[in-house]
Coordinates of C-alpha atoms in Angstrom, one line a residue:
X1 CA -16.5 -12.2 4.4
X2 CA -18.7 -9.7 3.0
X3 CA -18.7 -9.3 -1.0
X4 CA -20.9 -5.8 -1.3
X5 CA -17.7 -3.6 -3.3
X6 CA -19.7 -0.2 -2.3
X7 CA -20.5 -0.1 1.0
X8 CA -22.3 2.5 3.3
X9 CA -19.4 4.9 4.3
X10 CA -17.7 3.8 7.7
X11 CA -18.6 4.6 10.9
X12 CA -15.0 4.5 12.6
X13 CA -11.8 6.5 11.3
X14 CA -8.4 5.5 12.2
X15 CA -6.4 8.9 11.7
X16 CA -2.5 9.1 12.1
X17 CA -3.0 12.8 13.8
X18 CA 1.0 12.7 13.4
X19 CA 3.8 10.7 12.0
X20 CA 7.0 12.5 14.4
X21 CA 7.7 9.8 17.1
X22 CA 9.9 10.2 20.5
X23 CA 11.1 6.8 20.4
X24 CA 12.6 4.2 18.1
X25 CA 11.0 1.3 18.8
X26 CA 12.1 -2.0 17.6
X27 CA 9.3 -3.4 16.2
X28 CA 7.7 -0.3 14.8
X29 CA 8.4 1.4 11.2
X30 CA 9.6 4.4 12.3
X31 CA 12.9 2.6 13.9
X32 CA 13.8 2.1 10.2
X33 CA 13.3 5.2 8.5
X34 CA 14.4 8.8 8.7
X35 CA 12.7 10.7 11.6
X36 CA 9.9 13.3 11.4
X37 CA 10.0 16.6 12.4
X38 CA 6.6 17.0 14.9
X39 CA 5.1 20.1 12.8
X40 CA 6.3 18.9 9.5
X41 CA 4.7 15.5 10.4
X42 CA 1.4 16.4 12.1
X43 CA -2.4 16.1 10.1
X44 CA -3.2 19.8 9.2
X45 CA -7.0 20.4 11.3
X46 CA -8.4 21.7 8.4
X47 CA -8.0 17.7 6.9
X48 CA -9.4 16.6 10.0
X49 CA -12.6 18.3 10.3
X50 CA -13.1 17.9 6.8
X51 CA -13.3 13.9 7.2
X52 CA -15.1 14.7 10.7
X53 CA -17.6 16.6 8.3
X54 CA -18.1 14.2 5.5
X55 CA -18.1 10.5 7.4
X56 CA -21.2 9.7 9.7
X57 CA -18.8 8.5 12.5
X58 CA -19.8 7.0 15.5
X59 CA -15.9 6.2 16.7
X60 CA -12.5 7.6 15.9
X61 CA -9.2 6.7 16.9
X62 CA -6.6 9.1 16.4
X63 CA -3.6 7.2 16.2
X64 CA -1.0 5.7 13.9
X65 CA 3.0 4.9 13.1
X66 CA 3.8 8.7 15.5
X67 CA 3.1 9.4 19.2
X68 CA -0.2 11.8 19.0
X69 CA 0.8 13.8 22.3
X70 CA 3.3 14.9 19.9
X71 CA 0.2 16.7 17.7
X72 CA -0.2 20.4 18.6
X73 CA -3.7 19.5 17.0
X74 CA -4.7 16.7 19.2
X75 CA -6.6 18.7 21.8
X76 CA -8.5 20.3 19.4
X77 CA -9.4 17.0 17.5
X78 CA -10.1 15.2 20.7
X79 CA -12.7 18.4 21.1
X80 CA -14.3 18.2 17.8
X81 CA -15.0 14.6 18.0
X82 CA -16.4 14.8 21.4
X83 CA -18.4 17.8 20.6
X84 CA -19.8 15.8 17.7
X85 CA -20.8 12.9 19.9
X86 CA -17.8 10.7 18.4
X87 CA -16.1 8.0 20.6
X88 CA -12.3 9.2 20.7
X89 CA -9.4 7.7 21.6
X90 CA -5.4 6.9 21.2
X91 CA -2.6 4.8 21.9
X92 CA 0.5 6.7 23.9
X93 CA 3.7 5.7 24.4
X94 CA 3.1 7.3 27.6
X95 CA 6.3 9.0 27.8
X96 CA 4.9 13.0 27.6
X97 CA 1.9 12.0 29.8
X98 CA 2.3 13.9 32.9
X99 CA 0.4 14.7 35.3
X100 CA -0.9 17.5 33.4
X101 CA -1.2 16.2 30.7
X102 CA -3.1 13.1 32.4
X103 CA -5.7 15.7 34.0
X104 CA -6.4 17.5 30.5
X105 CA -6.7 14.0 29.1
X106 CA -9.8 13.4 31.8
X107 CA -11.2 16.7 31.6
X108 CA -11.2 16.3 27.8
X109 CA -13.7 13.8 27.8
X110 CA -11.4 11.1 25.8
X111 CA -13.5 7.7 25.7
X112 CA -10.2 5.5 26.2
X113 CA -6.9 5.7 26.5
X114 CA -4.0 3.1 26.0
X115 CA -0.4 2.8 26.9
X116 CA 2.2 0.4 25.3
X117 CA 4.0 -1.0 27.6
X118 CA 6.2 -4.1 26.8
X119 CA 7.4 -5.4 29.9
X120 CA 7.3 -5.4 33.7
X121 CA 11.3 -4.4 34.0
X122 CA 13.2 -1.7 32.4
X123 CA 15.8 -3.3 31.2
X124 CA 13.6 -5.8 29.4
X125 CA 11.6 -2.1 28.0
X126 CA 13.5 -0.2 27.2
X127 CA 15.8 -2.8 25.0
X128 CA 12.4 -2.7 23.1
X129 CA 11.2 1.1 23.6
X130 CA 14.5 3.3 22.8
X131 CA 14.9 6.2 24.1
X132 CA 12.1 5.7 26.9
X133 CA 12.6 5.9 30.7
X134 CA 10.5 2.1 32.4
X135 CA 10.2 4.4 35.9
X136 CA 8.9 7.5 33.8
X137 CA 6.5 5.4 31.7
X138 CA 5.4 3.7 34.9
X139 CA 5.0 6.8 37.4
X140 CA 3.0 8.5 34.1
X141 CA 0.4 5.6 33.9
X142 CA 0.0 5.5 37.6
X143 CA -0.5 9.3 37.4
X144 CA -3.2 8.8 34.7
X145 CA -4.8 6.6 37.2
X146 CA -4.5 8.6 40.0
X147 CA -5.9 11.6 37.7
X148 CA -9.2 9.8 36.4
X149 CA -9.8 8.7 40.6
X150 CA -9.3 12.2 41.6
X151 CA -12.2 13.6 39.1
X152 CA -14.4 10.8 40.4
X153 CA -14.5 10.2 36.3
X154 CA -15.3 6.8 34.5
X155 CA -13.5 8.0 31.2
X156 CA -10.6 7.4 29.7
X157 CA -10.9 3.7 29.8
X158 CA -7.2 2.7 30.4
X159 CA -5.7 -0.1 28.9
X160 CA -2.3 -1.2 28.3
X161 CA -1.2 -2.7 25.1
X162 CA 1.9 -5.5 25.4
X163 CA 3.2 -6.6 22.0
X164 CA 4.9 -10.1 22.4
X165 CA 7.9 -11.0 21.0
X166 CA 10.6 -13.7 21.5
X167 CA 12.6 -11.2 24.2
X168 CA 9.9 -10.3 26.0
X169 CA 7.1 -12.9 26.2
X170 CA 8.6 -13.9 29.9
X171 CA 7.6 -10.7 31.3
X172 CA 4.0 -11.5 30.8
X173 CA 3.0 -12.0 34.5
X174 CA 5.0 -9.9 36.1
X175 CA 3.5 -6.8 34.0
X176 CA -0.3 -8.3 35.1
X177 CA 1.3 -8.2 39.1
X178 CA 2.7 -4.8 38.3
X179 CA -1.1 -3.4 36.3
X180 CA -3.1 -5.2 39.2
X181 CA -1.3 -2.3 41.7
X182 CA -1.5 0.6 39.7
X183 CA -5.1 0.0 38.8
X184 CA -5.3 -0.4 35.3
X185 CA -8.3 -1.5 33.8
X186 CA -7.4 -3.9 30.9
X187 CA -4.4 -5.7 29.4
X188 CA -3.9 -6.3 25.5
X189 CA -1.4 -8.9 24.1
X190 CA -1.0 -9.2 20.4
X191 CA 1.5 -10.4 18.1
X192 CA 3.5 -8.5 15.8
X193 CA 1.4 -6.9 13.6
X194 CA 2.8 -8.0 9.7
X195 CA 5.5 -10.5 8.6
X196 CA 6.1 -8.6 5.7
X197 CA 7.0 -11.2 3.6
X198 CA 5.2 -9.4 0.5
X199 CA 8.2 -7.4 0.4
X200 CA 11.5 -7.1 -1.1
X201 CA 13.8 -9.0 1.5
X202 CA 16.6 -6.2 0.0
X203 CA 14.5 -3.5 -0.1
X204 CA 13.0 -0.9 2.0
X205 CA 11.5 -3.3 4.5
X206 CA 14.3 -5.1 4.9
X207 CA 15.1 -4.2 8.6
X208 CA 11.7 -4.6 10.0
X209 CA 11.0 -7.7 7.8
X210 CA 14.3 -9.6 9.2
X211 CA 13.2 -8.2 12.9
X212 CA 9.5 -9.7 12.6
X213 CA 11.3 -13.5 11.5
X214 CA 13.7 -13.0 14.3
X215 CA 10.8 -12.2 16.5
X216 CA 7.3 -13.5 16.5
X217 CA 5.8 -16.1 18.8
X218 CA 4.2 -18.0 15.2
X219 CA 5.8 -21.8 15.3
X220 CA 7.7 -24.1 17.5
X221 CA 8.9 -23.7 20.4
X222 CA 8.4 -20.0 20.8
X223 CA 4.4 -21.0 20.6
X224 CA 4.9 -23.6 23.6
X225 CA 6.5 -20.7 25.9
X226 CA 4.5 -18.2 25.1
X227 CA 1.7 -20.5 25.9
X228 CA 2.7 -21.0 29.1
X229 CA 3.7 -17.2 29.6
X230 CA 0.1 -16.5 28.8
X231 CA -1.7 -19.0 30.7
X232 CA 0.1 -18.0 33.9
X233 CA -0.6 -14.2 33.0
X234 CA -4.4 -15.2 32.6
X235 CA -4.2 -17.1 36.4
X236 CA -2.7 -13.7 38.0
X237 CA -4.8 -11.5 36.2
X238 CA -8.4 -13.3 37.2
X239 CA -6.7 -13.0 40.7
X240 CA -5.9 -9.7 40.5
X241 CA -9.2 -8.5 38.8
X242 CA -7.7 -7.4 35.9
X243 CA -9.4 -8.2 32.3
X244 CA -6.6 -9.6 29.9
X245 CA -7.4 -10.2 26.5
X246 CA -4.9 -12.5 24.7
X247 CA -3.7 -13.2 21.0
X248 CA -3.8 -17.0 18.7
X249 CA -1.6 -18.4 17.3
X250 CA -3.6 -20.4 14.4
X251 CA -5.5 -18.6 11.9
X252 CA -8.9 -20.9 13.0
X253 CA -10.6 -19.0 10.3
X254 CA -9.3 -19.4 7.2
X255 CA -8.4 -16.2 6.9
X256 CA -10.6 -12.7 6.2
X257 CA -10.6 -9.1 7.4
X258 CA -13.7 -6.7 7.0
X259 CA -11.6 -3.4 7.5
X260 CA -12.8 -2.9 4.1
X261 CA -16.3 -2.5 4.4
X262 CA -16.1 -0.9 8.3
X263 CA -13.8 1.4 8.3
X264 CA -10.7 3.3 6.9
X265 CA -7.0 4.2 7.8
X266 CA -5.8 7.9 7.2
X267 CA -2.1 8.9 7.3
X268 CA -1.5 12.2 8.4
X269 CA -0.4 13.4 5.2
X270 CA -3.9 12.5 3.8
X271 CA -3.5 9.3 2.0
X272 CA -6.5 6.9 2.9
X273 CA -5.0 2.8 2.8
X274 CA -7.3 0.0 4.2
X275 CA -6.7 -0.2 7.3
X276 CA -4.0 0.4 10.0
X277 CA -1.8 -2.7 9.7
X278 CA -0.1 -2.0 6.8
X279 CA 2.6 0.0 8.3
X280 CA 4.0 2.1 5.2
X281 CA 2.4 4.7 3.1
X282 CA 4.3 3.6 -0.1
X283 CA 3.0 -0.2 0.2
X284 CA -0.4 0.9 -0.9
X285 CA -2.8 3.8 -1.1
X286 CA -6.2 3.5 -2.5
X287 CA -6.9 7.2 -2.5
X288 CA -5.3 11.0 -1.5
X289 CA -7.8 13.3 0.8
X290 CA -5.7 16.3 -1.0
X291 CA -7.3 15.3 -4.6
X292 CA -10.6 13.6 -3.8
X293 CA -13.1 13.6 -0.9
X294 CA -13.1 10.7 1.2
X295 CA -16.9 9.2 0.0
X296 CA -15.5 9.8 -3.6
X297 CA -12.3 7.2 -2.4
X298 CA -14.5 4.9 -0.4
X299 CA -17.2 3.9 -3.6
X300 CA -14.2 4.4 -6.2
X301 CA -12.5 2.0 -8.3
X302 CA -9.5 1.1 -6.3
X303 CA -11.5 0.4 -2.8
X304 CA -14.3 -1.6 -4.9
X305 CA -10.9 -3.7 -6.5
X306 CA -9.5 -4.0 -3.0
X307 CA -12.6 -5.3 -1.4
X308 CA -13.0 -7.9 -5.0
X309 CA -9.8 -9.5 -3.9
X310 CA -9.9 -9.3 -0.4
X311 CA -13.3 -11.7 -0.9
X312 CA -11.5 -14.3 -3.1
X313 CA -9.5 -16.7 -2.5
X314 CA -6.4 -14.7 -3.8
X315 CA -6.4 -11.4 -1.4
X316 CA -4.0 -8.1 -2.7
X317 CA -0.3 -8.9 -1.4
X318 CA -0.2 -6.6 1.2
X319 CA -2.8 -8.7 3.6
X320 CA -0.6 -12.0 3.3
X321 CA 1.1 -11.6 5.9
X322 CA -1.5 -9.6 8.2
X323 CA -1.9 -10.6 11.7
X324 CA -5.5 -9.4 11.7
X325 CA -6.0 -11.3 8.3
X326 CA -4.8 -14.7 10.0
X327 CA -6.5 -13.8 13.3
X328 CA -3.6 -14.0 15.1
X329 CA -3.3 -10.5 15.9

C-alpha cells in the first residue's frame, strides 16, 4: 500500500461524461433514484478539456453511473483524447449501438470498447437490464464486430463485462458459447461492486443495499455454485479461444486499494471522489472541479486525509465494503 499523501498527479481519469441512463438496471444506482434528463445530466466539454489540459494523462475512460452514448459530447471527447495521444475508452450498455454508431466508434479511433451483458438468454437479461431488448443488445454487439472486421481495424478492443449475481451466475457458459460465435475478444466477470453496509440500512441506500445482500456470490453455497459456473465457463472459453478473466471470492490480501495515488473519479457534474466504486456523489467528495482545479484537489487536504486512512489499518467508511478493496471485484 503506498503511504506518499502527495503524489504525482494521475495518469488515468475516470470521467462520468453523463449521469442520464436508458435502463434501470437492478444492480446499478440509478434503478433507485429519480432519472436524469440526458442534457441536464451530461459533463459540459468545457470541464472536460479543462481536466484533459491540466492532468498528464496517458489513459481515460469516459464512463460512470449513465450510458455515455447518451452524451452529445462523447464524440467530441473521444476526439480530444485521441488527438492528445490518450488511451480512451467506455462501457455501453449496448443498447443505441447501431450499426452506425458501431462504424463511427471504429473510425473514431476508440482504444476499447465494452458491453454489459449479463446473460446468455433474454429472459434471464433483461430481468436484470430493464428496459433493454437481449436480441437488440446481441445483433448490436455482433454488429460492432462485424464493423471493426470490415475496416480491417485492430481497435476498439471489445470486451464484454458480466456482473454475477445469485440469478444469473448459471448463465455463465452459455454466454462464453454465445461470445465464442460472435467474435468477441474478452470476457469480464466481477462481483457486485459495494455491499454498502457503511450506510443507513433506512436511508437512501436502502434499496440497493438490501439488493447487494440478496445478491452477491460472497459466502456459502452461492460461492460453491458459482465456482462450478466459472470453472465450466473457463473449460468452454479456452476451447473456444476466448480470454475470460474471472473474480475471488476471498480477500487473499488483506485488503488495500491504490486508486488513491493512480488515478481519480469525476462525476459529470464535476465533483472528483476516489475512485469509481463508490457509486453516489453524496457518500463522499474530496473536491468540486467548479471551485478548484483538479492538481489543487489532488495535493489538498482532504485527498492527503483520504490516502492517511486508506494506509492504516482503519480505512474511511466508504471502502469497507469495496469489492476492489477486498479484491474480490
Amino acid at each position: 500500500m503506498p503511504v506518499e499523501l502527495s503524489p504525482p498527479l494521475p495518469a488515468h481519469l475516470q470521467v462520468e461524461v453523463t449521469s442520464a441512463c436508458n435502463l434501470r438496471c437492478t444492480m446499478c444506482l440509478v434503478r433507485y433514484r429519480p432519472p436524469v434528463n440526458k442534457l441536464a445530466g451530461a459533463m459540459r466539454p468545457e470541464l472536460f478539456h479543462r481536466l484533459v489540459d491540466d492532468v498528464p494523462l496517458r489513459q481515460v475512460t469516459l464512463q460512470g453511473l449513465g450510458e455515455p452514448l447518451l452524451s452529445p459530447y462523447l464524440p467530441e471527447m473521444i476526439a480530444a483524447a485521441v488527438g492528445r495521444r490518450i488511451r480512451v475508452g467506455f462501457n455501453t450498455n449496448a443498447t443505441l449501438l447501431t450499426r452506425r454508431r458501431a462504424e463511427e466508434m471504429v473510425t473514431s479511433r476508440v482504444d476499447w470498447l465494452h458491453v454489459s451483458l449479463d446473460g446468455a438468454t433474454a429472459g434471464a437479461y433483461e430481468a436484470i437490464r430493464e428496459g433493454a431488448h437481449f436480441d437488440t443488445v446481441i445483433a448490436n454487439l455482433a454488429g460492432l464486430v462485424a464493423a471493426k472486421r470490415a475496416a480491417n481495424s485492430s481497435t476498439p478492443w471489445v470486451r464484454v463485462v458480466f456482473v454475477a449475481m445469485r440469478d444469473n451466475v448459471a448463465e455463465l457458459p452459455g454466454l462464453v458459447r454465445l461470445l465464442g460465435d460472435i467474435g468477441v475478444d474478452e470476457l469480464r466477470v466481477q462481483n457486485l461492486s459495494h455491499s454498502f453496509d457503511d450506510t443507513d440500512p433506512a436511508g437512501r441506500y436502502d434499496e440497493i443495499r438490501a439488493f447487494t445482500a440478496d445478491q452477491a456470490l460472497w459466502t456459502g453455497a452461492d460461492v460453491e455454485r458459482a465456482t462450478a459456473a466459472f470453472g465450466e465457463a473457463a473449460r468452454i472459453a479456452k476451447d473456444l479461444g476466448v480470454r475470460v478473466r474471472l473474480p475471488r471470492f476471498q480477500d487473499e490480501g488483506g485488503g488495500g486499494c491504490t486508486w488513491p495515488w493512480d488515478a481519480a473519479y469525476i462525476t459529470s457534474s464535476g465533483r472528483v471522489q476516489p475512485c469509481c466504486m463508490v457509486m453516489g456523489d453524496d457518500r463522499i467528495s474530496l473536491g468540486d472541479l467548479n471551485e478548484a482545479s483538479f492538481p489543487e484537489i489532488w495535493h489538498g487536504t482532504a485527498y492527503r486525509d483520504f490516502r492517511r486512512r486508506l494506509a492504516s489499518a482503519e480505512p474511511p467508511d466508504v471502502c469497507k465494503g469495496c469489492s476492489l478493496y477486498h479484491h474480490t471485484f
